Short mmCIF file of C-alpha atoms in Angstrom, two decimals:
data_model
loop_
_atom_site.label_atom_id
_atom_site.label_comp_id
_atom_site.label_asym_id
_atom_site.label_seq_id
_atom_site.Cartn_x
_atom_site.Cartn_y
_atom_site.Cartn_z
CA UNK Q 2 -42.65 0.84 10.60
CA UNK Q 3 -42.20 1.09 14.01
CA UNK Q 4 -38.93 3.68 15.16
CA UNK Q 5 -35.95 2.15 16.91
CA UNK Q 6 -33.73 3.49 19.03
CA UNK Q 7 -29.77 2.38 19.24
CA UNK Q 8 -27.99 3.81 21.95
CA UNK Q 9 -24.46 3.54 22.18
CA UNK Q 10 -23.34 4.44 26.45
CA UNK Q 11 -18.84 5.21 26.53
CA UNK Q 12 -16.75 4.92 29.60
CA UNK Q 13 -17.96 8.36 31.09
CA UNK Q 14 -21.34 6.56 32.25
CA UNK Q 15 -19.27 2.99 32.64
CA UNK Q 16 -16.57 4.14 34.78
CA UNK Q 17 -18.59 5.88 36.80
CA UNK Q 18 -20.87 3.70 39.16
CA UNK Q 19 -23.55 6.56 40.10
CA UNK Q 20 -23.48 8.15 36.15
CA UNK Q 21 -24.29 4.00 35.03
CA UNK Q 22 -27.48 3.63 37.51
CA UNK Q 23 -28.98 7.22 36.72
CA UNK Q 24 -28.64 6.34 33.00
CA UNK Q 25 -29.48 2.69 33.29
CA UNK Q 26 -33.13 4.07 34.92
CA UNK Q 27 -33.81 6.62 32.37
CA UNK Q 28 -32.85 4.13 29.46
CA UNK Q 29 -35.27 1.76 30.97
CA UNK Q 30 -37.81 4.60 30.41
CA UNK Q 31 -37.76 5.17 27.33
CA UNK Q 32 -41.07 3.85 24.96
CA UNK Q 33 -40.96 1.49 21.74
CA UNK Q 34 -38.35 -0.90 21.01
CA UNK Q 35 -34.59 -0.25 21.85
CA UNK Q 36 -31.14 -1.57 22.05
CA UNK Q 37 -27.79 -0.16 24.44
CA UNK Q 38 -24.69 -0.82 23.39
CA UNK Q 39 -21.63 -0.21 25.76
CA UNK Q 40 -17.76 0.21 25.46
CA UNK Q 41 -15.40 -1.17 27.92
CA UNK Q 42 -14.26 1.75 30.02
CA UNK Q 43 -11.11 1.33 31.90
CA UNK Q 44 -12.04 -1.76 33.83
CA UNK Q 45 -10.29 -4.21 31.63
CA UNK Q 46 -7.07 -1.89 31.36
CA UNK Q 47 -7.25 -2.66 35.53
CA UNK Q 48 -7.80 -6.47 35.77
CA UNK Q 49 -5.01 -6.28 33.00
CA UNK Q 50 -2.91 -4.53 35.40
CA UNK Q 51 -4.01 -7.01 38.14
CA UNK Q 52 -3.55 -9.69 36.56
CA UNK Q 53 0.12 -8.34 35.69
CA UNK Q 54 -0.56 -8.40 31.39
CA UNK Q 55 1.03 -5.54 29.98
CA UNK Q 56 -1.31 -3.73 27.63
CA UNK Q 57 -0.15 -3.35 24.13
CA UNK Q 58 -1.50 0.18 22.61
CA UNK Q 59 -0.65 1.08 18.42
CA UNK Q 60 -1.32 4.75 17.77
CA UNK Q 61 -4.31 4.29 20.44
CA UNK Q 62 -5.23 1.44 19.63
CA UNK Q 63 -5.41 -2.18 21.82
CA UNK Q 64 -3.36 -4.88 20.78
CA UNK Q 65 -5.41 -7.93 21.88
CA UNK Q 66 -3.81 -10.87 22.10
CA UNK Q 67 -5.20 -14.36 23.10
CA UNK Q 68 -4.29 -13.15 26.93
CA UNK Q 69 -6.23 -9.48 26.51
CA UNK Q 70 -9.25 -11.23 24.27
CA UNK Q 71 -9.61 -13.22 27.61
CA UNK Q 72 -9.70 -10.12 29.41
CA UNK Q 73 -12.12 -8.71 27.45
CA UNK Q 74 -14.39 -10.95 27.13
CA UNK Q 75 -14.75 -11.65 31.38
CA UNK Q 76 -14.95 -7.87 31.56
CA UNK Q 77 -17.27 -6.73 28.59
CA UNK Q 78 -19.55 -9.75 28.16
CA UNK Q 79 -19.28 -10.76 31.64
CA UNK Q 80 -19.52 -7.78 34.79
CA UNK Q 81 -20.12 -4.84 32.72
CA UNK Q 82 -22.73 -6.72 30.36
CA UNK Q 83 -24.67 -8.60 33.01
CA UNK Q 84 -24.45 -5.59 35.50
CA UNK Q 85 -26.55 -3.70 33.18
CA UNK Q 86 -28.94 -6.64 32.29
CA UNK Q 87 -29.78 -7.08 36.33
CA UNK Q 88 -29.72 -3.35 36.79
CA UNK Q 89 -32.43 -3.10 34.29
CA UNK Q 90 -34.69 -5.52 35.19
CA UNK Q 91 -34.18 -4.09 38.33
CA UNK Q 92 -36.62 -0.91 36.58
CA UNK Q 93 -38.33 -3.37 34.66
CA UNK Q 94 -36.51 -3.27 31.57
CA UNK Q 95 -36.70 -6.74 29.93
CA UNK Q 96 -32.93 -6.65 29.09
CA UNK Q 97 -30.94 -9.44 27.99
CA UNK Q 98 -27.12 -9.13 27.29
CA UNK Q 99 -25.23 -9.88 23.82
CA UNK Q 100 -22.06 -10.63 22.34
CA UNK Q 101 -22.05 -10.99 18.10
CA UNK Q 102 -21.78 -14.65 19.01
CA UNK Q 103 -24.88 -14.93 20.74
CA UNK Q 104 -27.91 -15.62 18.19
CA UNK Q 105 -24.78 -14.81 15.42
CA UNK Q 106 -25.51 -11.73 15.50
CA UNK Q 107 -22.28 -9.41 14.33
CA UNK Q 108 -19.93 -11.95 12.45
CA UNK Q 109 -16.44 -10.50 11.65
CA UNK Q 110 -12.89 -11.17 10.22
CA UNK Q 111 -10.20 -11.25 12.17
CA UNK Q 112 -8.05 -7.91 10.88
CA UNK Q 113 -5.30 -9.21 8.64
CA UNK Q 114 -1.62 -8.55 9.45
CA UNK Q 115 -0.49 -5.03 7.32
CA UNK Q 116 2.09 -3.42 9.18
CA UNK Q 117 0.60 -4.81 12.64
CA UNK Q 118 -0.58 -7.61 13.81
CA UNK Q 119 -3.60 -6.43 15.80
CA UNK Q 120 -4.50 -9.54 17.46
CA UNK Q 121 -7.85 -11.05 18.04
CA UNK Q 122 -9.72 -7.37 16.54
CA UNK Q 123 -12.74 -8.21 14.09
CA UNK Q 124 -13.87 -6.00 11.42
CA UNK Q 125 -17.53 -6.37 11.13
CA UNK Q 126 -18.62 -8.70 7.63
CA UNK Q 127 -22.49 -9.25 8.31
CA UNK Q 128 -25.20 -8.35 10.77
CA UNK Q 129 -27.38 -10.84 11.36
CA UNK Q 130 -31.38 -9.52 13.13
CA UNK Q 131 -33.77 -12.32 13.19
CA UNK Q 132 -32.96 -12.99 16.55
CA UNK Q 133 -33.07 -9.80 17.58
CA UNK Q 134 -36.25 -8.94 15.87
CA UNK Q 135 -37.92 -12.02 17.37
CA UNK Q 136 -36.65 -10.25 21.34
CA UNK Q 137 -37.75 -6.62 20.33
CA UNK Q 138 -41.17 -7.90 18.62
CA UNK Q 139 -41.80 -9.40 22.19
CA UNK Q 140 -40.71 -6.54 24.02
CA UNK Q 141 -36.84 -7.64 25.10
CA UNK Q 142 -34.02 -5.47 24.73
CA UNK Q 143 -30.69 -6.63 24.03
CA UNK Q 144 -27.11 -5.32 25.59
CA UNK Q 145 -24.93 -5.59 23.32
CA UNK Q 146 -21.07 -5.46 24.55
CA UNK Q 147 -18.24 -5.42 21.48
CA UNK Q 148 -16.68 -8.23 21.00
CA UNK Q 149 -18.14 -10.21 17.76
CA UNK Q 150 -16.64 -13.28 16.05
CA UNK Q 151 -15.84 -15.04 13.32
CA UNK Q 152 -18.24 -18.17 13.25
CA UNK Q 153 -15.24 -20.41 13.17
CA UNK Q 154 -15.51 -19.96 17.44
CA UNK Q 155 -13.19 -17.34 17.33
CA UNK Q 156 -14.59 -14.29 19.59
CA UNK Q 157 -12.93 -11.06 18.22
CA UNK Q 158 -12.60 -7.53 20.33
CA UNK Q 159 -14.46 -5.09 18.37
CA UNK Q 160 -14.75 -1.55 18.69
CA UNK Q 161 -17.92 -0.52 20.47
CA UNK Q 162 -19.24 2.49 17.76
CA UNK Q 163 -19.02 0.39 15.22
CA UNK Q 164 -20.92 -2.66 16.19
CA UNK Q 165 -23.92 -0.11 17.00
CA UNK Q 166 -23.32 1.61 14.35
CA UNK Q 167 -23.81 -1.75 11.93
CA UNK Q 168 -26.69 -2.84 14.29
CA UNK Q 169 -28.36 0.17 13.27
CA UNK Q 170 -27.58 -0.42 9.70
CA UNK Q 171 -28.97 -4.05 10.15
CA UNK Q 172 -31.82 -3.12 12.17
CA UNK Q 173 -32.76 -0.28 9.36
CA UNK Q 174 -34.59 -2.64 6.80
CA UNK Q 175 -37.31 -3.58 9.34
CA UNK Q 176 -37.38 -0.31 11.81
CA UNK Q 177 -37.32 3.33 11.55
CA UNK Q 178 -33.54 3.66 13.09
CA UNK Q 179 -31.93 5.99 15.49
CA UNK Q 180 -28.69 5.73 16.38
CA UNK Q 181 -27.42 7.79 19.44
CA UNK Q 182 -23.58 8.25 20.64
CA UNK Q 183 -23.44 8.79 23.65
CA UNK Q 184 -19.98 11.18 25.24
CA UNK Q 185 -18.40 13.20 27.93
CA UNK Q 186 -19.83 16.23 25.50
CA UNK Q 187 -22.39 17.71 24.59
CA UNK Q 188 -21.47 16.61 21.00
CA UNK Q 189 -19.21 18.08 18.54
CA UNK Q 190 -18.12 21.04 19.45
CA UNK Q 191 -16.07 24.35 17.20
CA UNK Q 192 -13.77 24.63 19.90
CA UNK Q 193 -13.41 21.77 21.98
CA UNK Q 194 -12.39 24.06 25.02
CA UNK Q 195 -16.02 25.06 24.96
CA UNK Q 196 -19.06 23.31 25.78
CA UNK Q 197 -21.47 25.45 24.59
CA UNK Q 198 -20.16 25.75 20.96
CA UNK Q 199 -22.16 22.51 19.55
CA UNK Q 200 -22.64 22.15 16.14
CA UNK Q 201 -26.01 21.48 15.92
CA UNK Q 202 -25.93 20.14 12.56
CA UNK Q 203 -23.32 18.14 9.78
CA UNK Q 204 -23.95 17.14 6.69
CA UNK Q 205 -21.35 15.95 4.14
CA UNK Q 206 -20.62 19.17 2.80
CA UNK Q 207 -20.26 20.62 6.12
CA UNK Q 208 -18.36 17.93 7.36
CA UNK Q 209 -15.46 18.49 4.73
CA UNK Q 210 -15.41 21.58 5.55
CA UNK Q 211 -14.99 21.07 8.94
CA UNK Q 212 -12.61 18.28 8.65
CA UNK Q 213 -10.68 20.82 6.15
CA UNK Q 214 -10.33 23.68 8.22
CA UNK Q 215 -9.40 21.31 11.35
CA UNK Q 216 -12.07 21.70 13.28
CA UNK Q 217 -12.73 18.07 13.80
CA UNK Q 218 -10.02 15.61 14.20
CA UNK Q 219 -8.27 13.06 15.65
CA UNK Q 220 -10.48 10.99 17.91
CA UNK Q 221 -14.01 12.00 16.30
CA UNK Q 222 -12.80 11.26 12.53
CA UNK Q 223 -13.88 7.55 13.25
CA UNK Q 224 -17.00 8.93 15.31
CA UNK Q 225 -18.18 10.49 12.55
CA UNK Q 226 -16.70 8.56 9.57
CA UNK Q 227 -19.69 5.52 11.42
CA UNK Q 228 -22.17 8.31 11.92
CA UNK Q 229 -22.09 9.12 8.03
CA UNK Q 230 -21.57 5.49 7.66
CA UNK Q 231 -24.92 4.82 9.39
CA UNK Q 232 -26.88 7.61 7.62
CA UNK Q 233 -25.51 6.43 3.87
CA UNK Q 234 -26.76 3.47 4.88
CA UNK Q 235 -30.36 3.59 5.24
CA UNK Q 236 -30.36 4.85 8.94
CA UNK Q 237 -32.63 7.65 10.00
CA UNK Q 238 -31.26 10.02 12.18
CA UNK Q 239 -27.42 9.94 14.23
CA UNK Q 240 -26.67 11.96 17.12
CA UNK Q 241 -23.87 12.60 19.09
CA UNK Q 242 -24.17 14.41 22.81
CA UNK Q 243 -24.35 13.06 26.76
CA UNK Q 244 -26.40 10.62 27.05
CA UNK Q 245 -29.04 14.22 28.38
CA UNK Q 246 -30.26 14.57 25.04
CA UNK Q 247 -32.18 11.34 24.73
CA UNK Q 248 -34.57 12.63 27.91
CA UNK Q 249 -34.45 16.12 27.95
CA UNK Q 250 -35.31 17.35 24.07
CA UNK Q 251 -33.99 20.70 24.81
CA UNK Q 252 -30.84 18.86 25.20
CA UNK Q 253 -28.26 20.92 22.87
CA UNK Q 254 -26.44 17.79 20.56
CA UNK Q 255 -24.86 16.97 16.81
CA UNK Q 256 -27.37 15.46 14.55
CA UNK Q 257 -25.68 14.08 11.22
CA UNK Q 258 -27.92 14.13 8.22
CA UNK Q 259 -26.51 13.12 4.47
CA UNK X 8 -46.11 -30.95 23.31
CA UNK X 9 -42.46 -31.37 22.22
CA UNK X 10 -39.78 -32.58 23.72
CA UNK X 11 -36.72 -30.40 25.03
CA UNK X 12 -33.05 -31.82 26.19
CA UNK X 13 -31.52 -29.66 29.28
CA UNK X 14 -28.14 -30.59 29.65
CA UNK X 15 -26.25 -29.58 32.34
CA UNK X 16 -22.34 -29.39 31.63
CA UNK X 17 -19.64 -29.66 35.07
CA UNK X 18 -15.61 -29.64 35.31
CA UNK X 19 -14.89 -32.75 33.45
CA UNK X 20 -16.03 -31.17 30.73
CA UNK X 21 -15.53 -27.53 30.91
CA UNK X 22 -11.93 -27.49 32.15
CA UNK X 23 -10.74 -29.77 29.41
CA UNK X 24 -10.25 -27.85 26.36
CA UNK X 25 -10.84 -31.33 23.90
CA UNK X 26 -13.26 -32.74 25.99
CA UNK X 27 -15.36 -28.94 25.98
CA UNK X 28 -14.57 -29.02 22.11
CA UNK X 29 -15.65 -32.71 20.90
CA UNK X 30 -18.82 -32.29 23.78
CA UNK X 31 -20.03 -28.88 21.54
CA UNK X 32 -19.35 -30.92 18.26
CA UNK X 33 -22.04 -33.48 19.13
CA UNK X 34 -24.34 -30.73 21.44
CA UNK X 35 -25.06 -29.45 18.10
CA UNK X 36 -25.96 -32.81 16.79
CA UNK X 37 -29.08 -32.80 18.73
CA UNK X 38 -31.99 -32.19 17.43
CA UNK X 39 -34.97 -30.50 18.28
CA UNK X 40 -35.60 -26.99 21.21
CA UNK X 41 -32.58 -27.78 23.59
CA UNK X 42 -30.64 -25.97 27.04
CA UNK X 43 -27.74 -26.08 28.20
CA UNK X 44 -26.10 -25.37 31.78
CA UNK X 45 -22.96 -25.36 32.62
CA UNK X 46 -20.71 -25.25 35.71
CA UNK X 47 -17.56 -23.19 36.16
CA UNK X 48 -15.29 -25.55 36.75
CA UNK X 49 -11.45 -24.58 37.89
CA UNK X 50 -11.15 -21.46 35.76
CA UNK X 51 -12.71 -19.05 38.79
CA UNK X 52 -10.25 -20.32 41.25
CA UNK X 53 -7.12 -19.74 38.67
CA UNK X 54 -8.08 -16.29 37.95
CA UNK X 55 -9.03 -15.81 41.98
CA UNK X 56 -4.97 -17.19 42.37
CA UNK X 57 -3.57 -15.08 40.15
CA UNK X 58 -5.29 -11.69 41.46
CA UNK X 59 -4.71 -12.67 44.61
CA UNK X 60 -8.13 -13.04 45.93
CA UNK X 61 -7.75 -15.67 48.81
CA UNK X 62 -10.88 -18.42 47.93
CA UNK X 63 -12.86 -18.70 51.13
CA UNK X 64 -14.75 -22.52 51.66
CA UNK X 65 -17.01 -23.60 54.10
CA UNK X 66 -17.65 -26.99 53.69
CA UNK X 67 -16.92 -27.48 50.54
CA UNK X 68 -18.85 -25.11 49.67
CA UNK X 69 -17.33 -21.36 48.29
CA UNK X 70 -18.43 -18.17 49.50
CA UNK X 71 -19.05 -15.65 47.97
CA UNK X 72 -17.59 -12.35 48.73
CA UNK X 73 -18.62 -9.22 46.34
CA UNK X 74 -14.74 -9.46 45.27
CA UNK X 75 -15.58 -13.76 44.38
CA UNK X 76 -18.83 -12.61 42.54
CA UNK X 77 -17.35 -10.11 40.40
CA UNK X 78 -14.50 -13.10 39.16
CA UNK X 79 -17.27 -16.01 38.88
CA UNK X 80 -19.09 -13.44 36.74
CA UNK X 81 -16.55 -12.66 34.53
CA UNK X 82 -15.20 -16.44 34.39
CA UNK X 83 -18.76 -18.19 34.25
CA UNK X 84 -21.15 -15.47 31.97
CA UNK X 85 -17.97 -13.58 30.25
CA UNK X 86 -15.09 -16.12 29.29
CA UNK X 87 -16.73 -19.75 29.43
CA UNK X 88 -20.10 -18.60 28.22
CA UNK X 89 -18.99 -16.88 25.33
CA UNK X 90 -16.99 -18.91 24.17
CA UNK X 91 -19.03 -21.63 23.72
CA UNK X 92 -21.68 -20.37 22.44
CA UNK X 93 -18.78 -19.24 19.53
CA UNK X 94 -18.03 -22.79 19.19
CA UNK X 95 -21.67 -24.43 18.60
CA UNK X 96 -22.09 -21.19 15.97
CA UNK X 97 -19.24 -22.67 14.91
CA UNK X 98 -20.96 -26.07 14.25
CA UNK X 99 -24.30 -24.23 13.27
CA UNK X 100 -25.84 -24.29 16.38
CA UNK X 101 -27.31 -20.85 16.84
CA UNK X 102 -26.87 -20.41 20.72
CA UNK X 103 -27.67 -17.68 22.94
CA UNK X 104 -25.85 -17.43 26.24
CA UNK X 105 -27.63 -16.47 29.51
CA UNK X 106 -27.39 -15.84 33.65
CA UNK X 107 -30.61 -15.87 34.94
CA UNK X 108 -30.63 -11.93 35.30
CA UNK X 109 -31.14 -11.78 31.54
CA UNK X 110 -34.60 -12.01 30.17
CA UNK X 111 -35.57 -12.28 33.41
CA UNK X 112 -35.17 -15.48 33.93
CA UNK X 113 -34.32 -17.23 36.94
CA UNK X 114 -35.05 -15.45 40.00
CA UNK X 115 -33.28 -16.30 43.23
CA UNK X 116 -32.79 -15.02 46.62
CA UNK X 117 -29.79 -13.92 49.08
CA UNK X 118 -29.33 -17.08 51.33
CA UNK X 119 -30.13 -16.01 54.67
CA UNK X 120 -27.45 -15.95 56.83
CA UNK X 121 -27.81 -18.31 59.83
CA UNK X 122 -24.48 -20.42 61.17
CA UNK X 123 -22.56 -18.72 58.36
CA UNK X 124 -22.28 -16.26 56.03
CA UNK X 125 -22.00 -17.61 52.15
CA UNK X 126 -22.35 -14.09 50.80
CA UNK X 127 -23.88 -13.56 47.22
CA UNK X 128 -25.44 -17.15 46.45
CA UNK X 129 -28.70 -17.44 45.45
CA UNK X 130 -31.59 -19.55 46.33
CA UNK X 131 -34.08 -20.20 42.94
CA UNK X 132 -37.22 -18.63 44.14
CA UNK X 133 -39.04 -18.55 40.61
CA UNK X 134 -38.16 -19.07 36.67
CA UNK X 135 -39.94 -17.06 34.33
CA UNK X 136 -39.45 -19.06 29.94
CA UNK X 137 -41.36 -16.38 28.38
CA UNK X 138 -37.82 -15.48 26.59
CA UNK X 139 -36.75 -19.18 26.67
CA UNK X 140 -40.28 -19.85 24.97
CA UNK X 141 -40.08 -17.49 22.25
CA UNK X 142 -36.16 -18.61 21.24
CA UNK X 143 -36.34 -22.31 21.57
CA UNK X 144 -39.88 -21.63 19.00
CA UNK X 145 -37.53 -20.02 16.79
CA UNK X 146 -34.54 -22.69 16.83
CA UNK X 147 -32.65 -21.12 19.23
CA UNK X 148 -30.80 -22.58 21.96
CA UNK X 149 -30.17 -21.07 24.97
CA UNK X 150 -26.91 -21.92 27.18
CA UNK X 151 -26.90 -20.72 31.17
CA UNK X 152 -23.87 -20.32 32.97
CA UNK X 153 -24.93 -20.54 36.53
CA UNK X 154 -25.40 -17.00 38.36
CA UNK X 155 -29.38 -15.92 38.98
CA UNK X 156 -30.61 -12.40 40.64
CA UNK X 157 -32.74 -10.76 42.87
CA UNK X 158 -34.56 -8.63 40.34
CA UNK X 159 -33.19 -5.91 42.29
CA UNK X 160 -29.67 -6.10 39.97
CA UNK X 161 -27.99 -8.12 42.00
CA UNK X 162 -26.53 -10.60 40.33
CA UNK X 163 -25.94 -13.99 42.45
CA UNK X 164 -24.48 -16.89 42.34
CA UNK X 165 -25.98 -19.96 41.92
CA UNK X 166 -25.46 -24.34 42.10
CA UNK X 167 -24.91 -25.24 38.32
CA UNK X 168 -27.03 -28.38 38.93
CA UNK X 169 -30.10 -26.17 40.74
CA UNK X 170 -30.19 -24.14 37.47
CA UNK X 171 -30.57 -26.92 35.61
CA UNK X 172 -33.28 -28.74 37.61
CA UNK X 173 -34.95 -25.35 38.02
CA UNK X 174 -34.81 -25.25 34.09
CA UNK X 175 -36.38 -28.17 33.78
CA UNK X 176 -39.39 -27.23 36.02
CA UNK X 177 -39.81 -24.39 34.56
CA UNK X 178 -39.88 -25.85 30.93
CA UNK X 179 -42.16 -28.64 31.75
CA UNK X 180 -45.29 -26.63 31.39
CA UNK X 181 -45.15 -26.43 27.80
CA UNK X 182 -42.90 -28.92 27.06
CA UNK X 183 -42.24 -33.08 27.16
CA UNK X 184 -38.82 -31.83 29.27
CA UNK X 185 -35.40 -34.18 29.30
CA UNK X 186 -32.97 -33.80 32.42
CA UNK X 187 -29.21 -35.08 31.61
CA UNK X 188 -27.12 -34.34 34.35
CA UNK X 189 -23.55 -34.86 32.29
CA UNK X 190 -20.70 -36.11 35.09
CA UNK X 191 -16.97 -37.96 34.94
CA UNK X 192 -18.90 -41.14 36.05
CA UNK X 193 -20.90 -43.48 34.02
CA UNK X 194 -23.46 -42.62 36.97
CA UNK X 195 -24.47 -43.56 40.53
CA UNK X 196 -22.48 -46.21 41.20
CA UNK X 197 -22.78 -49.17 43.38
CA UNK X 198 -18.97 -49.01 44.81
CA UNK X 199 -17.32 -46.15 43.68
CA UNK X 200 -14.47 -46.97 42.78
CA UNK X 201 -16.18 -49.80 40.16
CA UNK X 202 -17.40 -47.43 36.49
CA UNK X 203 -19.00 -50.83 35.28
CA UNK X 204 -21.27 -51.02 38.54
CA UNK X 205 -23.65 -48.07 37.53
CA UNK X 206 -27.25 -48.70 39.59
CA UNK X 207 -29.54 -47.98 35.40
CA UNK X 208 -32.48 -46.99 37.76
CA UNK X 209 -33.12 -45.07 40.66
CA UNK X 210 -36.72 -44.80 42.28
CA UNK X 211 -37.88 -42.75 45.19
CA UNK X 212 -38.01 -46.11 47.37
CA UNK X 213 -34.74 -47.30 46.39
CA UNK X 214 -32.90 -43.99 47.13
CA UNK X 215 -33.96 -44.27 50.35
CA UNK X 216 -32.97 -47.91 50.78
CA UNK X 217 -29.26 -46.53 48.66
CA UNK X 218 -29.43 -43.56 51.37
CA UNK X 219 -29.72 -45.91 54.51
CA UNK X 220 -27.05 -48.50 53.19
CA UNK X 221 -24.92 -45.76 52.35
CA UNK X 222 -24.10 -46.67 48.86
CA UNK X 223 -24.94 -42.77 48.06
CA UNK X 224 -23.31 -40.06 50.07
CA UNK X 225 -21.48 -37.29 50.34
CA UNK X 226 -21.69 -34.90 47.11
CA UNK X 227 -23.98 -37.71 45.47
CA UNK X 228 -26.50 -36.27 47.75
CA UNK X 229 -27.69 -32.88 46.88
CA UNK X 230 -26.99 -33.90 43.02
CA UNK X 231 -29.59 -36.89 43.27
CA UNK X 232 -31.93 -34.22 45.49
CA UNK X 233 -32.06 -31.93 42.44
CA UNK X 234 -32.93 -34.96 40.38
CA UNK X 235 -36.05 -36.11 42.51
CA UNK X 236 -36.87 -32.92 42.82
CA UNK X 237 -37.48 -32.43 38.87
CA UNK X 238 -38.93 -35.60 38.73
CA UNK X 239 -41.66 -34.60 41.60
CA UNK X 240 -42.42 -31.63 39.99
CA UNK X 241 -43.56 -32.30 36.22
CA UNK X 242 -39.90 -33.40 34.13
CA UNK X 243 -40.46 -36.37 32.35
CA UNK X 244 -37.18 -37.76 32.55
CA UNK X 245 -34.00 -37.22 34.47
CA UNK X 246 -30.45 -39.12 33.39
CA UNK X 247 -26.75 -39.44 35.43
CA UNK X 248 -23.90 -40.40 33.33
CA UNK X 249 -21.19 -39.09 31.05
CA UNK X 250 -21.94 -37.13 28.20
CA UNK X 251 -21.73 -39.91 25.66
CA UNK X 252 -24.98 -41.37 27.12
CA UNK X 253 -26.82 -38.44 24.81
CA UNK X 254 -24.72 -39.54 21.85
CA UNK X 255 -24.78 -43.26 22.51
CA UNK X 256 -27.65 -44.99 22.77
CA UNK X 257 -25.85 -48.60 24.83
CA UNK X 258 -23.64 -45.87 26.98
CA UNK X 259 -24.58 -47.17 30.85
CA UNK X 260 -26.27 -44.98 32.95
CA UNK X 261 -28.80 -43.93 35.72
CA UNK X 262 -31.90 -42.97 34.68
CA UNK X 263 -33.78 -41.36 38.04
CA UNK X 264 -37.99 -42.52 37.95
CA UNK X 265 -40.47 -41.65 40.63
#
């Protein structure tokens, strides 16, 4: 079985033109099959402001009405995705941009309305890797934005961390799959103020203890839940840290194990 | 050799939600390999207005500065392309959206500045069909927006009719290729006011005469030049008319021959 790397990058890279250019240059050098997943960063929020479309949030989550979905589709699948693809091509990495609608790769369902209506937000239901396998076997690199679809013609805004973990799980049936979450910190930190306090290994047991002791809290919880979801569903390796962890073997980061 | 249909649709379909839904439903039923190419319609102009970005034109052609290229990328490759792909999936047509950067399919060069600087506008230099062949042979339908790239990381706004003819020419080395330009009229008209006056066949000789007699003029000239370019470069069949010509054999339209 070949090894594939599924790599997710977030706002700290997307929102910084130089950091993105640097990352893309390095990403292009990774040998073997690979998939890139990118979040949206702050560009969608900026565009919404420019268009006088109010950004609605609920407990830190964006509510996606029709106008916001349009903005997200334009920014994530259009501007960000196509510019990443063009830059990868410049570094001789043959990339093709994807939303979950393309190749019917990521099928989700609109989140049911309970106390709050999140609008056009999708929870992943199914991943189809057929089209991806064909491309990966032909040395082509899929680049995913965080949009899925419901198979009835509706695009849906979907969490980029979830897209990455679900793709990794889907691909793990045909590849030995490694999942990398790149963000602005060196990994999960024992002390959030101290970049050197990286917890290098977390397993299901220690995760429980870290949560009980409030060392891991808030924003890190959904990220780690995605990691353990992937590890429990056949993904071989999950790492969290700065993107440097991919290119420098001695770069400290957090590895998630069962 | 298998036969492939390359079908280009323009503003009269893109700008009309119902017409687009109807077209997509019909397009999904076309058997055999096929490629869809879509223009941008008026949505990009509307977005530019909303964002207070002035639309600059020269002799009916849009001048593409950096802000305009961003808008075009967002609207063509994002909003329009992904919604078409999602709707095709709803009709069980397995589509993947493309710009010319994706799969390095359409390489162009920035138009040189002569008397006028058109900005980020690309003239097609090379078409690579490798990625497309892989997908087409796996029953996947590429859907192209009218954006190319220069292989140095720069996206470029490119005429959709040209994208369609260049793709058809590129694919004609491996497929028996038919190119269809769908627009708002029944074809090339003898009398522009009379929809029944379709000229059903035009060849290089009669094209010359029609131009000399001012029956074909202005906007139709670049469209027909694209047609003859394709016919002269190995494309088997080129047709111009309403999209109905694809689905109803008795629908009058113009066929271009050598």
